[in-house]
Amino acid sequence: MSTRFYNTINRKKVEFEPITPGTVKLYTCGPTVYDTAHIGNFRTFIFEDLLKRFLVFKGYEVYHVMNITDVDDKTIKRAITEEITINELTLKYTEEFMNDIKSLKILPADKYPRATDHIDEMIKMIQALEENGYAYETEDHSVYFRLDAYDSYGQLTQIDLTQQRVNERIINDEYSKDNPQDFALWKARDDDDGKIYWESPWGRGRPGWHIECSAMSIKYLGNHFDIHCGGVDNIFPHHENEIAQSVSATQEPFVNYWMHSEYLQIHGDKMSKTLGNYYKISDLISEGFTAEEIRFTLLNAHYRSKLDFSLKQKQEARTTIQRITDFQQRLLELKDSSETESSIPDEFEEFVAALDDDLDTPKAFAIFFGWIRSMNKLLDRGEFKFSQINGGLDFIDKFDDLFAIIPDAESIPQNIYDLIKKREKARLKQDWKTADKIRNQLYQEGWLVADSPSGPKVRSKK
Ligand code: AMP
Ligand code: ZN
């Protein structure tokens, strides 16, 4: 089945076809490491993780680059306020970010290039733009992109640059420009920058934010690659400007698919540092959330819908995950190791089709949980084949390869599984005497078994 993604540049869902069959080159805008990332940022990073896991599931080899923005206005200001070097500041928050990524089971990128390690590449790109007539130097020795020279500006955002509203957003810049809409490629050092600057053909200064992503994505993924992601606030001006610079510098197409995730909100407002309405991952852990519960909460809406966060969502996540683990446990206990055949349920195909349709997680979850309900009914009635048990376990494994929301199971030794399975068979035949005998035997071995509507639950006595 073909995969369709909503491509921001087309304003609709389109069939996904990578440039090189079998391989996907993916660039995701990474964190600005001037502070701890909040769960709004992680909504976007977890959406990107789902996208990547899905592409891997579809059989693609994914080469993923996520940049670390370690120089911009915010990092410079913060380092100066805290009286530490920019490197000390950004290393601290990069390390925190990497720990959060790991604890949230986000698959690591193949490369995490830091902007400050790529100043040379950025300078070369700006020089190429100057040579092609797309950039000019101002009196203060900053360099700007000349929007008038690039006819296709606004394709991603579908904006009309004559609109006053847009002009006002871009005009907010302190440098002298030929046209207020031109944006900075290189910013000349000013007194507020202290000792934070790099040498360049235009004198001391630092790169603009947009050129960072153009230079690093092109260096690691080539001039033309498959997918570029971020949150919707990256669409304009960041991604629009990336396209303008990259296409003008290389004279080649830049990115085929632009995918953006919607905001995580609090009481209807975007979660952001500026508004101060945010939670960090560590805040949620202190509130008792597990990594899996955080993942479920952030994935429990379509990535293109706004999602309102509240601490109350922990309970919903907990109950939902418990429903899966209880069911998984029930299947494991019924599993017969002599049965090797696995019949994957029909619902699996529908589940994949939902994800093929622009990662429709709400639909995929509804199919998955509907399947669990109907399987539980079959198991209650004893009307199942062992190949269905194997198929069911395979479905759960595949589900978790994609969403990573099932906690690592308590490891139950094989002899205990065998006993539980024997007991379950006795119960199905209403042989209560044997069932009780096995329960006692399990107790002697250090395991407690409790029967529930969704089957027996086992845990160690410790
Ligand atoms: P930043 O560290 O500000 O560069 O942001 C890192 C990523 O988080 C970017 O892709 C942003 O678009 C995304 N982001 C920021 N705030 C939110 C939010 N409230 N909800 C979803 N994504 C966000
Ligand atoms: Zn970026």
GROMACS .gro file of C-alpha atoms and ligand atoms in nm:
model
  486
    1MET     CA    1   0.000   0.000   0.000
    2SER     CA    2   0.130   0.344  -0.084
    3THR     CA    3   0.206   0.599   0.184
    4ARG     CA    4   0.064   0.949   0.170
    5PHE     CA    5   0.187   1.244   0.373
    6TYR     CA    6   0.048   1.593   0.405
    7ASN     CA    7   0.307   1.808   0.232
    8THR     CA    8   0.292   2.165   0.362
    9ILE     CA    9   0.420   2.297   0.030
   10ASN     CA   10   0.133   2.129  -0.163
   11ARG     CA   11  -0.132   2.204   0.101
   12LYS     CA   12  -0.257   1.845   0.064
   13LYS     CA   13  -0.171   1.480   0.112
   14VAL     CA   14   0.052   1.343  -0.160
   15GLU     CA   15   0.203   1.004  -0.231
   16PHE     CA   16   0.543   0.957  -0.072
   17GLU     CA   17   0.825   0.849  -0.302
   18PRO     CA   18   1.185   0.893  -0.196
   19ILE     CA   19   1.446   1.024  -0.437
   20THR     CA   20   1.649   0.704  -0.410
   21PRO     CA   21   1.425   0.396  -0.386
   22GLY     CA   22   1.451   0.230  -0.046
   23THR     CA   23   1.628   0.519   0.129
   24VAL     CA   24   1.489   0.825   0.302
   25LYS     CA   25   1.696   1.129   0.386
   26LEU     CA   26   1.534   1.313   0.675
   27TYR     CA   27   1.624   1.646   0.836
   28THR     CA   28   1.452   1.763   1.152
   29CYS     CA   29   1.511   2.106   1.307
   30GLY     CA   30   1.664   2.042   1.647
   31PRO     CA   31   1.654   2.231   1.975
   32THR     CA   32   1.798   2.573   2.049
   33VAL     CA   33   2.016   2.479   2.343
   34TYR     CA   34   1.994   2.792   2.559
   35ASP     CA   35   1.762   2.625   2.809
   36THR     CA   36   1.588   2.293   2.881
   37ALA     CA   37   1.353   2.177   2.604
   38HIS     CA   38   0.985   2.167   2.709
   39ILE     CA   39   0.722   1.904   2.629
   40GLY     CA   40   0.588   2.122   2.344
   41ASN     CA   41   0.925   2.079   2.174
   42PHE     CA   42   0.902   1.708   2.252
   43ARG     CA   43   0.562   1.683   2.088
   44THR     CA   44   0.740   1.773   1.765
   45PHE     CA   45   1.039   1.546   1.834
   46ILE     CA   46   0.809   1.251   1.917
   47PHE     CA   47   0.604   1.312   1.601
   48GLU     CA   48   0.934   1.297   1.408
   49ASP     CA   49   1.023   0.978   1.594
   50LEU     CA   50   0.692   0.821   1.490
   51LEU     CA   51   0.750   0.928   1.130
   52LYS     CA   52   1.096   0.772   1.134
   53ARG     CA   53   0.978   0.452   1.303
   54PHE     CA   54   0.700   0.423   1.045
   55LEU     CA   55   0.940   0.468   0.754
   56VAL     CA   56   1.168   0.201   0.903
   57PHE     CA   57   0.863  -0.025   0.950
   58LYS     CA   58   0.781   0.026   0.579
   59GLY     CA   59   1.125  -0.107   0.496
   60TYR     CA   60   1.311   0.216   0.423
   61GLU     CA   61   1.661   0.281   0.534
   62VAL     CA   62   1.636   0.620   0.703
   63TYR     CA   63   1.929   0.856   0.729
   64HIS     CA   64   1.832   1.116   0.988
   65VAL     CA   65   2.006   1.442   1.073
   66MET     CA   66   1.894   1.668   1.358
   67ASN     CA   67   2.086   1.991   1.410
   68ILE     CA   68   2.167   2.149   1.742
   69THR     CA   69   2.120   2.528   1.727
   70ASP     CA   70   2.398   2.640   1.956
   71VAL     CA   71   2.431   2.999   1.840
   72ASP     CA   72   2.154   3.255   1.800
   73ASP     CA   73   2.027   3.564   1.984
   74LYS     CA   74   1.895   3.359   2.277
   75THR     CA   75   2.208   3.150   2.336
   76ILE     CA   76   2.433   3.457   2.318
   77LYS     CA   77   2.216   3.659   2.555
   78ARG     CA   78   2.191   3.376   2.807
   79ALA     CA   79   2.567   3.299   2.806
   80ILE     CA   80   2.645   3.665   2.864
   81THR     CA   81   2.386   3.698   3.145
   82GLU     CA   82   2.518   3.385   3.317
   83GLU     CA   83   2.878   3.496   3.263
   84ILE     CA   84   2.981   3.165   3.109
   85THR     CA   85   3.108   3.083   2.762
   86ILE     CA   86   2.852   3.000   2.497
   87ASN     CA   87   3.010   2.656   2.475
   88GLU     CA   88   2.962   2.588   2.846
   89LEU     CA   89   2.600   2.694   2.820
   90THR     CA   90   2.511   2.496   2.510
   91LEU     CA   91   2.700   2.180   2.611
   92LYS     CA   92   2.500   2.167   2.934
   93TYR     CA   93   2.165   2.191   2.756
   94THR     CA   94   2.273   1.961   2.471
   95GLU     CA   95   2.357   1.695   2.728
   96GLU     CA   96   2.021   1.743   2.899
   97PHE     CA   97   1.848   1.717   2.564
   98MET     CA   98   2.030   1.394   2.479
   99ASN     CA   99   1.929   1.245   2.816
  100ASP     CA  100   1.564   1.340   2.756
  101ILE     CA  101   1.577   1.189   2.406
  102LYS     CA  102   1.708   0.864   2.549
  103SER     CA  103   1.467   0.845   2.838
  104LEU     CA  104   1.174   0.905   2.601
  105LYS     CA  105   1.286   0.615   2.379
  106ILE     CA  106   1.331   0.851   2.082
  107LEU     CA  107   1.546   0.675   1.823
  108PRO     CA  108   1.876   0.861   1.796
  109ALA     CA  109   1.953   1.055   1.478
  110ASP     CA  110   2.250   0.943   1.267
  111LYS     CA  111   2.405   1.286   1.313
  112TYR     CA  112   2.353   1.577   1.550
  113PRO     CA  113   2.561   1.854   1.386
  114ARG     CA  114   2.620   2.164   1.599
  115ALA     CA  115   2.589   2.498   1.424
  116THR     CA  116   2.915   2.629   1.568
  117ASP     CA  117   3.107   2.339   1.410
  118HIS     CA  118   2.981   2.444   1.066
  119ILE     CA  119   3.056   2.816   1.045
  120ASP     CA  120   3.289   2.755   0.746
  121GLU     CA  121   3.013   2.579   0.550
  122MET     CA  122   2.776   2.867   0.627
  123ILE     CA  123   3.032   3.126   0.513
  124LYS     CA  124   3.086   2.935   0.187
  125MET     CA  125   2.714   2.922   0.125
  126ILE     CA  126   2.677   3.295   0.186
  127GLN     CA  127   2.968   3.357  -0.054
  128ALA     CA  128   2.793   3.144  -0.318
  129LEU     CA  129   2.479   3.353  -0.268
  130GLU     CA  130   2.680   3.675  -0.305
  131GLU     CA  131   2.841   3.547  -0.623
  132ASN     CA  132   2.500   3.456  -0.769
  133GLY     CA  133   2.359   3.801  -0.685
  134TYR     CA  134   2.129   3.686  -0.404
  135ALA     CA  135   2.311   3.851  -0.116
  136TYR     CA  136   2.460   4.189  -0.033
  137GLU     CA  137   2.668   4.339   0.243
  138THR     CA  138   2.540   4.641   0.439
  139GLU     CA  139   2.742   4.927   0.585
  140ASP     CA  140   2.770   4.759   0.926
  141HIS     CA  141   2.917   4.446   0.752
  142SER     CA  142   2.612   4.225   0.791
  143VAL     CA  143   2.502   4.023   0.488
  144TYR     CA  144   2.140   3.998   0.375
  145PHE     CA  145   1.946   3.774   0.140
  146ARG     CA  146   1.797   3.979  -0.144
  147LEU     CA  147   1.435   3.863  -0.169
  148ASP     CA  148   1.375   4.055  -0.492
  149ALA     CA  149   1.629   3.829  -0.664
  150TYR     CA  150   1.436   3.512  -0.578
  151ASP     CA  151   1.105   3.491  -0.765
  152SER     CA  152   0.959   3.187  -0.592
  153TYR     CA  153   0.964   3.320  -0.235
  154GLY     CA  154   0.651   3.231  -0.036
  155GLN     CA  155   0.580   2.887  -0.190
  156LEU     CA  156   0.576   2.708   0.143
  157THR     CA  157   0.373   2.962   0.336
  158GLN     CA  158   0.166   3.071   0.037
  159ILE     CA  159   0.217   3.428   0.145
  160ASP     CA  160   0.191   3.739  -0.059
  161LEU     CA  161   0.479   3.959   0.040
  162THR     CA  162   0.281   4.269  -0.032
  163GLN     CA  163   0.065   4.189   0.269
  164GLN     CA  164   0.128   4.441   0.541
  165ARG     CA  165   0.080   4.187   0.822
  166VAL     CA  166   0.370   3.977   0.697
  167ASN     CA  167   0.585   4.284   0.644
  168GLU     CA  168   0.542   4.382   1.004
  169ARG     CA  169   0.665   4.045   1.123
  170ILE     CA  170   0.978   4.056   0.911
  171ILE     CA  171   1.054   4.421   0.956
  172ASN     CA  172   1.149   4.371   1.318
  173ASP     CA  173   1.524   4.376   1.268
  174GLU     CA  174   1.779   4.629   1.376
  175TYR     CA  175   2.004   4.622   1.069
  176SER     CA  176   1.990   4.851   0.766
  177LYS     CA  177   1.859   4.662   0.466
  178ASP     CA  178   1.781   4.745   0.102
  179ASN     CA  179   1.434   4.602   0.152
  180PRO     CA  180   1.270   4.551   0.494
  181GLN     CA  181   1.180   4.193   0.396
  182ASP     CA  182   1.539   4.086   0.334
  183PHE     CA  183   1.669   3.858   0.606
  184ALA     CA  184   2.012   3.824   0.765
  185LEU     CA  185   2.255   3.559   0.644
  186TRP     CA  186   2.541   3.699   0.851
  187LYS     CA  187   2.503   3.938   1.143
  188ALA     CA  188   2.788   4.175   1.217
  189ARG     CA  189   2.911   4.167   1.577
  190ASP     CA  190   2.766   4.434   1.800
  191ASP     CA  191   2.854   4.531   2.156
  192ASP     CA  192   2.582   4.307   2.303
  193ASP     CA  193   2.760   4.003   2.159
  194GLY     CA  194   3.060   4.046   2.392
  195LYS     CA  195   3.329   3.798   2.298
  196ILE     CA  196   3.096   3.578   2.100
  197TYR     CA  197   3.181   3.615   1.734
  198TRP     CA  198   3.349   3.439   1.442
  199GLU     CA  199   3.588   3.581   1.181
  200SER     CA  200   3.450   3.600   0.828
  201PRO     CA  201   3.521   3.771   0.491
  202TRP     CA  202   3.282   4.044   0.613
  203GLY     CA  203   3.452   4.087   0.950
  204ARG     CA  204   3.352   3.960   1.292
  205GLY     CA  205   3.001   3.832   1.340
  206ARG     CA  206   2.782   3.525   1.348
  207PRO     CA  207   2.552   3.338   1.111
  208GLY     CA  208   2.178   3.398   1.087
  209TRP     CA  209   1.961   3.113   1.217
  210HIS     CA  210   1.817   3.009   0.879
  211ILE     CA  211   2.153   2.963   0.706
  212GLU     CA  212   2.253   2.720   0.984
  213CYS     CA  213   1.992   2.465   0.881
  214SER     CA  214   2.050   2.512   0.506
  215ALA     CA  215   2.424   2.456   0.541
  216MET     CA  216   2.402   2.157   0.774
  217SER     CA  217   2.121   1.976   0.593
  218ILE     CA  218   2.297   2.014   0.257
  219LYS     CA  219   2.632   1.904   0.400
  220TYR     CA  220   2.494   1.579   0.540
  221LEU     CA  221   2.201   1.499   0.310
  222GLY     CA  222   2.300   1.656  -0.024
  223ASN     CA  223   2.153   1.953  -0.214
  224HIS     CA  224   1.824   1.774  -0.271
  225PHE     CA  225   1.675   1.541  -0.011
  226ASP     CA  226   1.344   1.383   0.090
  227ILE     CA  227   1.183   1.513   0.409
  228HIS     CA  228   1.232   1.819   0.628
  229CYS     CA  229   1.032   1.851   0.952
  230GLY     CA  230   0.966   2.087   1.237
  231GLY     CA  231   0.680   2.239   1.432
  232VAL     CA  232   0.434   2.467   1.250
  233ASP     CA  233   0.610   2.774   1.392
  234ASN     CA  234   0.911   2.675   1.180
  235ILE     CA  235   0.717   2.716   0.854
  236PHE     CA  236   0.755   3.090   0.847
  237PRO     CA  237   1.001   3.246   0.825
  238HIS     CA  238   1.254   2.969   0.904
  239HIS     CA  239   1.170   2.707   0.644
  240GLU     CA  240   1.058   2.957   0.384
  241ASN     CA  241   1.397   3.127   0.416
  242GLU     CA  242   1.582   2.795   0.411
  243ILE     CA  243   1.423   2.716   0.074
  244ALA     CA  244   1.512   3.059  -0.069
  245GLN     CA  245   1.877   3.036   0.040
  246SER     CA  246   1.932   2.673  -0.051
  247VAL     CA  247   1.776   2.686  -0.397
  248SER     CA  248   1.955   3.013  -0.476
  249ALA     CA  249   2.292   2.880  -0.360
  250THR     CA  250   2.278   2.540  -0.530
  251GLN     CA  251   2.043   2.615  -0.822
  252GLU     CA  252   1.883   2.278  -0.750
  253PRO     CA  253   1.559   2.172  -0.581
  254PHE     CA  254   1.600   2.151  -0.201
  255VAL     CA  255   1.339   1.934  -0.021
  256ASN     CA  256   1.054   1.722  -0.161
  257TYR     CA  257   0.830   1.685   0.148
  258TRP     CA  258   0.778   1.941   0.424
  259MET     CA  259   0.603   1.801   0.731
  260HIS     CA  260   0.506   2.007   1.035
  261SER     CA  261   0.349   1.914   1.364
  262GLU     CA  262   0.088   2.130   1.536
  263TYR     CA  263   0.128   2.291   1.876
  264LEU     CA  264   0.105   2.140   2.215
  265GLN     CA  265  -0.109   2.387   2.406
  266ILE     CA  266  -0.199   2.472   2.763
  267HIS     CA  267  -0.553   2.606   2.810
  268GLY     CA  268  -0.565   2.693   2.440
  269ASP     CA  269  -0.230   2.878   2.424
  270LYS     CA  270   0.084   2.752   2.255
  271MET     CA  271   0.319   2.605   2.514
  272SER     CA  272   0.626   2.827   2.504
  273LYS     CA  273   0.914   2.963   2.705
  274THR     CA  274   0.797   3.318   2.633
  275LEU     CA  275   0.455   3.260   2.788
  276GLY     CA  276   0.606   3.058   3.073
  277ASN     CA  277   0.323   2.800   3.044
  278TYR     CA  278   0.541   2.495   3.000
  279TYR     CA  279   0.643   2.167   3.159
  280LYS     CA  280   0.980   2.004   3.116
  281ILE     CA  281   1.020   1.627   3.097
  282SER     CA  282   1.163   1.629   3.450
  283ASP     CA  283   0.846   1.811   3.573
  284LEU     CA  284   0.629   1.533   3.434
  285ILE     CA  285   0.850   1.263   3.585
  286SER     CA  286   0.811   1.439   3.923
  287GLU     CA  287   0.435   1.434   3.867
  288GLY     CA  288   0.457   1.054   3.836
  289PHE     CA  289   0.447   1.018   3.456
  290THR     CA  290   0.650   0.734   3.306
  291ALA     CA  291   0.831   0.782   2.973
  292GLU     CA  292   0.568   0.564   2.806
  293GLU     CA  293   0.284   0.771   2.953
  294ILE     CA  294   0.447   1.089   2.821
  295ARG     CA  295   0.484   0.933   2.477
  296PHE     CA  296   0.123   0.814   2.471
  297THR     CA  297  -0.005   1.155   2.583
  298LEU     CA  298   0.191   1.335   2.310
  299LEU     CA  299   0.098   1.083   2.041
  300ASN     CA  300  -0.269   1.062   2.134
  301ALA     CA  301  -0.382   1.313   1.870
  302HIS     CA  302  -0.311   1.347   1.504
  303TYR     CA  303   0.017   1.535   1.458
  304ARG     CA  304  -0.162   1.804   1.256
  305SER     CA  305  -0.421   1.873   1.528
  306LYS     CA  306  -0.359   2.102   1.820
  307LEU     CA  307  -0.328   1.909   2.144
  308ASP     CA  308  -0.415   2.055   2.482
  309PHE     CA  309  -0.203   1.919   2.764
  310SER     CA  310  -0.309   1.868   3.123
  311LEU     CA  311  -0.160   1.666   3.407
  312LYS     CA  312  -0.490   1.476   3.426
  313GLN     CA  313  -0.395   1.298   3.103
  314LYS     CA  314  -0.160   1.078   3.305
  315GLN     CA  315  -0.451   0.863   3.423
  316GLU     CA  316  -0.586   0.811   3.071
  317ALA     CA  317  -0.238   0.713   2.952
  318ARG     CA  318  -0.193   0.477   3.246
  319THR     CA  319  -0.528   0.302   3.193
  320THR     CA  320  -0.470   0.268   2.820
  321ILE     CA  321  -0.121   0.126   2.853
  322GLN     CA  322  -0.241  -0.112   3.126
  323ARG     CA  323  -0.508  -0.239   2.888
  324ILE     CA  324  -0.236  -0.333   2.640
  325THR     CA  325  -0.003  -0.492   2.892
  326ASP     CA  326  -0.284  -0.696   3.054
  327PHE     CA  327  -0.383  -0.824   2.714
  328GLN     CA  328  -0.024  -0.896   2.615
  329GLN     CA  329   0.024  -1.086   2.940
  330ARG     CA  330  -0.291  -1.286   2.874
  331LEU     CA  331  -0.164  -1.388   2.530
  332LEU     CA  332   0.177  -1.478   2.669
  333GLU     CA  333   0.021  -1.699   2.930
  334LEU     CA  334  -0.189  -1.878   2.669
  335LYS     CA  335   0.096  -1.913   2.422
  336ASP     CA  336   0.183  -2.267   2.329
  337SER     CA  337   0.549  -2.298   2.235
  338SER     CA  338   0.480  -2.601   2.014
  339GLU     CA  339   0.262  -2.382   1.788
  340THR     CA  340   0.489  -2.199   1.546
  341GLU     CA  341   0.231  -2.066   1.302
  342SER     CA  342   0.132  -1.704   1.340
  343SER     CA  343  -0.185  -1.567   1.184
  344ILE     CA  344  -0.170  -1.192   1.188
  345PRO     CA  345  -0.518  -1.043   1.247
  346ASP     CA  346  -0.710  -0.871   0.965
  347GLU     CA  347  -0.712  -0.556   1.175
  348PHE     CA  348  -0.336  -0.528   1.128
  349GLU     CA  349  -0.379  -0.434   0.763
  350GLU     CA  350  -0.635  -0.165   0.853
  351PHE     CA  351  -0.402  -0.037   1.124
  352VAL     CA  352  -0.116   0.003   0.875
  353ALA     CA  353  -0.351   0.163   0.621
  354ALA     CA  354  -0.446   0.426   0.883
  355LEU     CA  355  -0.079   0.511   0.936
  356ASP     CA  356  -0.017   0.509   0.561
  357ASP     CA  357  -0.278   0.784   0.546
  358ASP     CA  358  -0.060   1.067   0.681
  359LEU     CA  359   0.010   0.891   1.013
  360ASP     CA  360  -0.349   0.881   1.134
  361THR     CA  361  -0.271   0.776   1.492
  362PRO     CA  362  -0.623   0.827   1.636
  363LYS     CA  363  -0.762   0.589   1.374
  364ALA     CA  364  -0.476   0.341   1.419
  365PHE     CA  365  -0.530   0.342   1.799
  366ALA     CA  366  -0.907   0.291   1.755
  367ILE     CA  367  -0.843  -0.012   1.531
  368PHE     CA  368  -0.585  -0.156   1.771
  369PHE     CA  369  -0.804  -0.120   2.081
  370GLY     CA  370  -1.111  -0.248   1.894
  371TRP     CA  371  -0.910  -0.556   1.805
  372ILE     CA  372  -0.805  -0.606   2.170
  373ARG     CA  373  -1.172  -0.590   2.278
  374SER     CA  374  -1.283  -0.850   2.026
  375MET     CA  375  -0.986  -1.079   2.098
  376ASN     CA  376  -1.058  -1.063   2.471
  377LYS     CA  377  -1.414  -1.180   2.400
  378LEU     CA  378  -1.281  -1.474   2.197
  379LEU     CA  379  -1.038  -1.566   2.471
  380ASP     CA  380  -1.314  -1.546   2.734
  381ARG     CA  381  -1.511  -1.798   2.534
  382GLY     CA  382  -1.203  -2.012   2.466
  383GLU     CA  383  -1.272  -1.973   2.093
  384PHE     CA  384  -0.925  -1.913   1.962
  385LYS     CA  385  -0.649  -2.087   1.774
  386PHE     CA  386  -0.293  -2.083   1.902
  387SER     CA  387  -0.179  -1.930   1.573
  388GLN     CA  388  -0.402  -1.632   1.666
  389ILE     CA  389  -0.219  -1.597   1.994
  390ASN     CA  390   0.114  -1.582   1.809
  391GLY     CA  391  -0.031  -1.342   1.552
  392GLY     CA  392  -0.169  -1.124   1.831
  393LEU     CA  393   0.168  -1.107   2.002
  394ASP     CA  394   0.330  -1.013   1.671
  395PHE     CA  395   0.074  -0.734   1.624
  396ILE     CA  396   0.151  -0.598   1.970
  397ASP     CA  397   0.526  -0.610   1.898
  398LYS     CA  398   0.479  -0.421   1.572
  399PHE     CA  399   0.253  -0.170   1.744
  400ASP     CA  400   0.522  -0.109   2.000
  401ASP     CA  401   0.799  -0.085   1.738
  402LEU     CA  402   0.601   0.214   1.609
  403PHE     CA  403   0.478   0.383   1.924
  404ALA     CA  404   0.715   0.256   2.198
  405ILE     CA  405   0.454   0.296   2.471
  406ILE     CA  406   0.469  -0.050   2.631
  407PRO     CA  407   0.700  -0.063   2.933
  408ASP     CA  408   0.960  -0.337   2.935
  409ALA     CA  409   0.786  -0.640   3.080
  410GLU     CA  410   0.884  -0.797   3.412
  411SER     CA  411   1.073  -1.100   3.298
  412ILE     CA  412   0.884  -1.414   3.383
  413PRO     CA  413   1.084  -1.738   3.364
  414GLN     CA  414   0.975  -2.003   3.113
  415ASN     CA  415   0.876  -2.261   3.381
  416ILE     CA  416   0.642  -2.003   3.536
  417TYR     CA  417   0.487  -1.925   3.196
  418ASP     CA  418   0.434  -2.296   3.143
  419LEU     CA  419   0.259  -2.331   3.479
  420ILE     CA  420   0.034  -2.031   3.413
  421LYS     CA  421  -0.056  -2.169   3.074
  422LYS     CA  422  -0.138  -2.511   3.226
  423ARG     CA  423  -0.356  -2.342   3.487
  424GLU     CA  424  -0.539  -2.137   3.223
  425LYS     CA  425  -0.614  -2.454   3.025
  426ALA     CA  426  -0.750  -2.620   3.341
  427ARG     CA  427  -0.969  -2.315   3.409
  428LEU     CA  428  -1.107  -2.322   3.057
  429LYS     CA  429  -1.214  -2.683   3.122
  430GLN     CA  430  -1.359  -2.564   3.457
  431ASP     CA  431  -1.116  -2.795   3.636
  432TRP     CA  432  -1.093  -2.569   3.943
  433LYS     CA  433  -0.910  -2.827   4.154
  434THR     CA  434  -0.611  -2.841   3.918
  435ALA     CA  435  -0.621  -2.463   3.873
  436ASP     CA  436  -0.599  -2.407   4.251
  437LYS     CA  437  -0.322  -2.662   4.284
  438ILE     CA  438  -0.116  -2.479   4.023
  439ARG     CA  439  -0.188  -2.144   4.187
  440ASN     CA  440  -0.036  -2.282   4.510
  441GLN     CA  441   0.259  -2.419   4.322
  442LEU     CA  442   0.314  -2.076   4.165
  443TYR     CA  443   0.295  -1.920   4.510
  444GLN     CA  444   0.564  -2.160   4.635
  445GLU     CA  445   0.779  -2.048   4.341
  446GLY     CA  446   0.733  -1.682   4.442
  447TRP     CA  447   0.461  -1.572   4.197
  448LEU     CA  448   0.116  -1.435   4.266
  449VAL     CA  449  -0.164  -1.496   4.020
  450ALA     CA  450  -0.491  -1.306   4.018
  451ASP     CA  451  -0.778  -1.367   3.777
  452SER     CA  452  -0.938  -1.069   3.608
  453PRO     CA  453  -1.199  -1.023   3.333
  454SER     CA  454  -0.912  -0.985   3.087
  455GLY     CA  455  -0.739  -1.302   3.204
  456PRO     CA  456  -0.488  -1.393   3.477
  457LYS     CA  457  -0.234  -1.136   3.599
  458VAL     CA  458   0.095  -1.253   3.737
  459ARG     CA  459   0.352  -1.068   3.940
  460SER     CA  460   0.640  -1.170   4.157
  461LYS     CA  461   0.578  -1.175   4.536
  462LYS     CA  462   0.877  -0.948   4.597
  463AMP     P1  463   1.332   2.547   1.942
  463AMP     O1  464   1.416   2.485   2.048
  463AMP     O2  465   1.257   2.670   1.988
  463AMP     O3  466   1.412   2.576   1.816
  463AMP     O4  467   1.219   2.443   1.902
  463AMP     C1  468   1.243   2.308   1.872
  463AMP     C2  469   1.124   2.248   1.800
  463AMP     O5  470   1.007   2.249   1.884
  463AMP     C3  471   1.083   2.324   1.674
  463AMP     O6  472   1.057   2.229   1.570
  463AMP     C4  473   0.954   2.395   1.712
  463AMP     O7  474   0.871   2.415   1.602
  463AMP     C5  475   0.895   2.297   1.812
  463AMP     N1  476   0.799   2.358   1.908
  463AMP     C6  477   0.817   2.468   1.985
  463AMP     N2  478   0.709   2.490   2.064
  463AMP     C7  479   0.619   2.392   2.036
  463AMP     C8  480   0.487   2.358   2.084
  463AMP     N3  481   0.426   2.427   2.178
  463AMP     N4  482   0.426   2.249   2.031
  463AMP     C9  483   0.488   2.174   1.936
  463AMP     N5  484   0.611   2.199   1.887
  463AMP    C10  485   0.677   2.307   1.936
  464ZN      ZN  486   1.597   2.455   1.126
   0.00000   0.00000   0.00000
